[in-house]
Short mmCIF file of C-alpha atoms and ligand atoms in Angstrom, two decimals:
data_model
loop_
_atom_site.label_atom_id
_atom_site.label_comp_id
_atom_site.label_asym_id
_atom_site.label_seq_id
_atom_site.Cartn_x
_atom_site.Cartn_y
_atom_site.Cartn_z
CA UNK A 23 7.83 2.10 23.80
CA UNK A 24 7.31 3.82 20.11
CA UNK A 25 4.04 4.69 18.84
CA UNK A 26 3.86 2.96 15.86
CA UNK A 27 0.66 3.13 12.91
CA UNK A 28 1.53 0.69 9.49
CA UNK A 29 -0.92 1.58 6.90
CA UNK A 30 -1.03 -1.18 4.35
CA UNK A 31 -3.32 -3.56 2.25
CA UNK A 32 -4.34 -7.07 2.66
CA UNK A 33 -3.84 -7.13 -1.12
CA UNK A 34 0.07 -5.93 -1.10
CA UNK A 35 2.34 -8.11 -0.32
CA UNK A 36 4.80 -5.12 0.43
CA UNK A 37 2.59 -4.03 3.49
CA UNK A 38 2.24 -7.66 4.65
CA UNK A 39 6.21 -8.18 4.70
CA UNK A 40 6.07 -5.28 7.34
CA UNK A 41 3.16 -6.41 9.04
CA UNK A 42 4.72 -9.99 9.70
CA UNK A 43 7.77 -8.35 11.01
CA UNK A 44 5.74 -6.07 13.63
CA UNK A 45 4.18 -9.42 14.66
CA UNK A 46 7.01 -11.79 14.70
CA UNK A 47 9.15 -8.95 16.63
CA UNK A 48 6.58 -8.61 19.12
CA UNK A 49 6.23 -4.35 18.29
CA UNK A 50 3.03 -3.67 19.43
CA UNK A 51 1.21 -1.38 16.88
CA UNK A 52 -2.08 0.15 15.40
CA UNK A 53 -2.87 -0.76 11.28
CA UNK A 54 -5.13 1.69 9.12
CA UNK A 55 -6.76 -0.11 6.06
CA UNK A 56 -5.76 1.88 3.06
CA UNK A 57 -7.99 1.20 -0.16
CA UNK A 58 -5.08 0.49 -2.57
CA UNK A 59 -7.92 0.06 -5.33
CA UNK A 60 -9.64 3.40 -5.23
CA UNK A 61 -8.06 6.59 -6.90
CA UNK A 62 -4.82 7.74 -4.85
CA UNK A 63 -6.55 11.20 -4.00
CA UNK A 64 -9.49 9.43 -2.17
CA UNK A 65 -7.06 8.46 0.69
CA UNK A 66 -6.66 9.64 3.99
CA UNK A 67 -5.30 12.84 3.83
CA UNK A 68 -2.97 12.39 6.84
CA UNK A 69 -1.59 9.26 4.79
CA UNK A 70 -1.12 10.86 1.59
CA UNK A 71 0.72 13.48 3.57
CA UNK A 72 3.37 11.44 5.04
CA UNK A 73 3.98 8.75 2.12
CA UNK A 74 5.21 10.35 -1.02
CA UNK A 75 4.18 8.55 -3.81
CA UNK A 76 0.99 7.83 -2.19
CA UNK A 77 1.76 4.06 -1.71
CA UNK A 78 1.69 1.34 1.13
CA UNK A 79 3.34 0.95 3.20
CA UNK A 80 3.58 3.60 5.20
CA UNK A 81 4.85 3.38 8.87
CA UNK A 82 4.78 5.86 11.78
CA UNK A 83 7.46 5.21 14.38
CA UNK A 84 6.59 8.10 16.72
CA UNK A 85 4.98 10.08 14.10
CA UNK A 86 7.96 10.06 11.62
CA UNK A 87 7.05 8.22 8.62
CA UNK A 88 8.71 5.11 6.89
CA UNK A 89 8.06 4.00 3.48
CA UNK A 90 9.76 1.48 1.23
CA UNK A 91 9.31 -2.02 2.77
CA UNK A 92 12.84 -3.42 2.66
CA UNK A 93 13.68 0.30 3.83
CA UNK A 94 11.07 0.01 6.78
CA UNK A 95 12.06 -3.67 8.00
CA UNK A 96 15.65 -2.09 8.25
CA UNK A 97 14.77 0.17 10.30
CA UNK A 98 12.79 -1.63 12.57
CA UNK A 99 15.25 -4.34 12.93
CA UNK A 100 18.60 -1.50 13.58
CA UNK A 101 16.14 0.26 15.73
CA UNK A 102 14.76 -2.25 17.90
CA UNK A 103 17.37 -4.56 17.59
CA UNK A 104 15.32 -7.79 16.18
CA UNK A 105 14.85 -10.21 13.15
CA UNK A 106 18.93 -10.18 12.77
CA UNK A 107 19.51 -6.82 13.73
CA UNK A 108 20.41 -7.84 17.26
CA UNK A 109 23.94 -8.36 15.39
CA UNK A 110 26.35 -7.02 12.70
CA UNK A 111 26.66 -10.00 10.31
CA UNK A 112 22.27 -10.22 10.75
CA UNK A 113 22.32 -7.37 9.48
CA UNK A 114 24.61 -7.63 6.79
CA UNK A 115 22.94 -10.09 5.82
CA UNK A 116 19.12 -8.79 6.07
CA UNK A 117 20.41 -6.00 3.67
CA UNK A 118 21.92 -8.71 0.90
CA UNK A 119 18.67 -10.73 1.03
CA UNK A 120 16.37 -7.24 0.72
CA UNK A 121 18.97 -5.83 -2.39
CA UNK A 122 17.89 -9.53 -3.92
CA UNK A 123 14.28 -9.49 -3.02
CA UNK A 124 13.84 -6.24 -4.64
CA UNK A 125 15.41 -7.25 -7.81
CA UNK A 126 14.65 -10.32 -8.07
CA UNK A 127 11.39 -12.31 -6.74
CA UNK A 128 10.00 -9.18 -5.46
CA UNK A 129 9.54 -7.97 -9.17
CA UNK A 130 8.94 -10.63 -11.00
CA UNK A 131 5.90 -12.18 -8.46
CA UNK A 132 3.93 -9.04 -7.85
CA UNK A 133 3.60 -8.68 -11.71
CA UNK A 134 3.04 -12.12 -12.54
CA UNK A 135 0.48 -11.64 -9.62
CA UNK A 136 -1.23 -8.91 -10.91
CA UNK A 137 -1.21 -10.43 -14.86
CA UNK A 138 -3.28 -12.98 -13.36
CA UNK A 139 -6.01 -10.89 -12.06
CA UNK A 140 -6.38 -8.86 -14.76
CA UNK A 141 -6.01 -12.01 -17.26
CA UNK A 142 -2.76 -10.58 -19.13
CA UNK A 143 -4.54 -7.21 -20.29
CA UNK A 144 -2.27 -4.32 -20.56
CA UNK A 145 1.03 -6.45 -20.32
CA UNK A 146 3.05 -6.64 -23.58
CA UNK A 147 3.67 -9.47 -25.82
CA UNK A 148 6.35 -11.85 -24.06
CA UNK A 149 6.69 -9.99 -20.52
CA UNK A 150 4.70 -12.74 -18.95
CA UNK A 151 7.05 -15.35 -20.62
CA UNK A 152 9.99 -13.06 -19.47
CA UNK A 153 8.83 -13.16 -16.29
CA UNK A 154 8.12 -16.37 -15.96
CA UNK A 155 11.67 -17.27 -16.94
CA UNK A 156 12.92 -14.84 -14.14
CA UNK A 157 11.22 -16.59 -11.56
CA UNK A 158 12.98 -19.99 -12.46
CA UNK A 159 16.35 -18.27 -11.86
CA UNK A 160 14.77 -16.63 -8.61
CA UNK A 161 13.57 -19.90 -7.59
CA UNK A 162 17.00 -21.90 -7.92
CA UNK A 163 18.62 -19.24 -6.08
CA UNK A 164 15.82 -19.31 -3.34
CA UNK A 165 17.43 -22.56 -2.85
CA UNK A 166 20.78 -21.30 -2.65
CA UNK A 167 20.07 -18.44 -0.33
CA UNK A 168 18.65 -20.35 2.72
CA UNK A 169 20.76 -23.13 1.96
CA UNK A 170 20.44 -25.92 4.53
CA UNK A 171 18.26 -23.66 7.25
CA UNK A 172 15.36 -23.58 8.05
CA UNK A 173 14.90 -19.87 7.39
CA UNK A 174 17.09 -17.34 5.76
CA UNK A 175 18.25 -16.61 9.05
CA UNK A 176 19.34 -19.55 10.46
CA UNK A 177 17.35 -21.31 13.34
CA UNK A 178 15.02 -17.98 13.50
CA UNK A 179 13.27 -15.91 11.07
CA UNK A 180 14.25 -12.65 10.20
CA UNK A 181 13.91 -9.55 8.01
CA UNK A 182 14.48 -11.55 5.38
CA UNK A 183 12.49 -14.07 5.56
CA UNK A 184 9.34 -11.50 5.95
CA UNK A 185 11.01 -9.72 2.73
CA UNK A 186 11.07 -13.15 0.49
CA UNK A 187 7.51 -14.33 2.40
CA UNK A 188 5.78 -10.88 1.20
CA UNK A 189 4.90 -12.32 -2.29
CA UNK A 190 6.04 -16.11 -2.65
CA UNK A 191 2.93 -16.54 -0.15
CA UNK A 192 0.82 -16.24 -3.34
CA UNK A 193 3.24 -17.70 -5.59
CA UNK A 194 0.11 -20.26 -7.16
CA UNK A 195 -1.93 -17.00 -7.31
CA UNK A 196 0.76 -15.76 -9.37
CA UNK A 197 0.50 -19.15 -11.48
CA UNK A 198 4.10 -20.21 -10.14
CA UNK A 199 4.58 -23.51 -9.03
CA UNK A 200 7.05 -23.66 -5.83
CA UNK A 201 9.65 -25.75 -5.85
CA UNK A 202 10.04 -28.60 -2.95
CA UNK A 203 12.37 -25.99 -0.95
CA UNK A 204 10.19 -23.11 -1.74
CA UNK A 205 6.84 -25.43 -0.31
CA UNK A 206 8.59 -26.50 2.83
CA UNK A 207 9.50 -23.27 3.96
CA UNK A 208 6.10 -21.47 3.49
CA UNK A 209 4.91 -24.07 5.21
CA UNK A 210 7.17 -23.20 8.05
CA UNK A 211 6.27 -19.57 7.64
CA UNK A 212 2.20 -20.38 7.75
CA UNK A 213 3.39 -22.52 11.44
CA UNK A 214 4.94 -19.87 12.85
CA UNK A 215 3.02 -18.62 16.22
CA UNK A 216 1.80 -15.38 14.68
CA UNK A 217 -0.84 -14.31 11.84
CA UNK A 218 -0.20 -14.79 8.25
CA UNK A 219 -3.52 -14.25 6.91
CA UNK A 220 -3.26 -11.06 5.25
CA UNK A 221 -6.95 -10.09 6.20
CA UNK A 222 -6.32 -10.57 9.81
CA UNK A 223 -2.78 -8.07 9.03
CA UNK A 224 -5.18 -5.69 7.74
CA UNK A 225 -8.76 -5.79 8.78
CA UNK A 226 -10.92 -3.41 7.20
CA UNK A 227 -12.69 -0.48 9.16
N1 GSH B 22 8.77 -0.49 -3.62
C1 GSH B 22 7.62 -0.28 -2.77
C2 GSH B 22 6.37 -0.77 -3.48
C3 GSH B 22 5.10 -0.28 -2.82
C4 GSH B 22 3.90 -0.54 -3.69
O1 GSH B 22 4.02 -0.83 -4.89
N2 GSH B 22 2.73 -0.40 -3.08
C5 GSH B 22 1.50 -0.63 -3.82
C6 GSH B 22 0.74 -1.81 -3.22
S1 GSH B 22 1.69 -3.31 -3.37
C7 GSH B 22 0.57 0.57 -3.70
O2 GSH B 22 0.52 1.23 -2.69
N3 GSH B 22 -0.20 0.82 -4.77
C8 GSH B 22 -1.19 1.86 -4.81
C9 GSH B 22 -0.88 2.92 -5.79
O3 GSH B 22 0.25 2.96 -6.33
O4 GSH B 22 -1.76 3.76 -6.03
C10 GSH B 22 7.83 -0.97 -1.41
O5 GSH B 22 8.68 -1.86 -1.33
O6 GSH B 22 7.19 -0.58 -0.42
#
């Protein structure tokens, strides 16, 4: 079995979409807390070494690092064969759902996210509205995505669905309202038989 160490941040919804893979594929594996809040240069020195831009997540599988979440949950899922990658068209289709995270609710959420926090300073006139009309279009298509399923992969979830889950688990934090669909399938997320809480994904010291 691989050695693998995530480093991530209860507070980044990027590390907990890899996190919630690890878990729901069963991968055992260590987590290092990595203050995303303090200045870049005060962390660990064997993180800042392996992740480029100095960001989380960061994965070691066997002491090879992994960054880029969508990149990451590939690669665990071609690698050990889980969350869809036990099959071509899973992962054809984990890769069409990451493409439209990334675009799509994965940049509009984490910014709406982080207006809220810091109460709108720093953002420019209108890019709150602008993303606020985003995430209507991202939210209709949510719809269309998963369709009649229970999760965006079918019966089971998948890379996908920890992709899409990263940052519409704080959608009200981000001062979205979900729609029904959205609702019913976090809720399904929050029941499945693994941690969600992002402090339990990434407990501190
Ligand atoms: N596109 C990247 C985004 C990673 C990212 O933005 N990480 C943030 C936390 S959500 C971070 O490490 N911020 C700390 C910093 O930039 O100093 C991914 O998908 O992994």
């Amino acid at each position: 079995m691989s050695q693998l160490t995530l480093y991530g941040h209860p507070d980044s919804g990027h590390a907990c979409k890899v996190a919630l893979g690890l878990r729901l594929a069963k991968l055992p594996h260590d987590t290092v807390y990595v203050d995303i809040w303090a200045a870049p240069e005060t962390r660990p020195a064997d993180f800042l070494a392996a992740s480029p831009l100095a960001e989380v997540p960061l994965l070691m599988i066997d002491g090879v690092p992994h960054v880029q979440s969508g990149a990451i949950l590939l690669a665990i899922a071609s690698k050990y064969k889980v969350l869809g990658g036990q099959s071509e068209a899973g992962l054809t289709r984990m890769r069409e759902l990451l493409m439209w995270e990334a675009n799509r609710i994965g940049m509009c959420l984490p910014q709406l996210k982080e207006a809220k926090r810091v109460n709108g300073e720093g953002f420019a006139d209108g890019a709150i509205e602008w993303l606020t009309r985003r995430f209507e279009v991202d939210s209709r298509n949510f719809a269309r995505w998963l369709g009649d399923a229970p999760f965006f992969h079918g019966e089971e979830p998948g890379v996908g669905d920890c992709a899409i889950w990263g940052y519409t688990q704080w959608v009200k934090e981000a001062g979205m309202t979900p729609t029904d669909t959205m609702s019913a399938w976090l809720e399904r997320m929050r029941a499945l038989p693994v941690d969600t809480d992002p402090k339990m994904l990434f407990p501190q010291g």
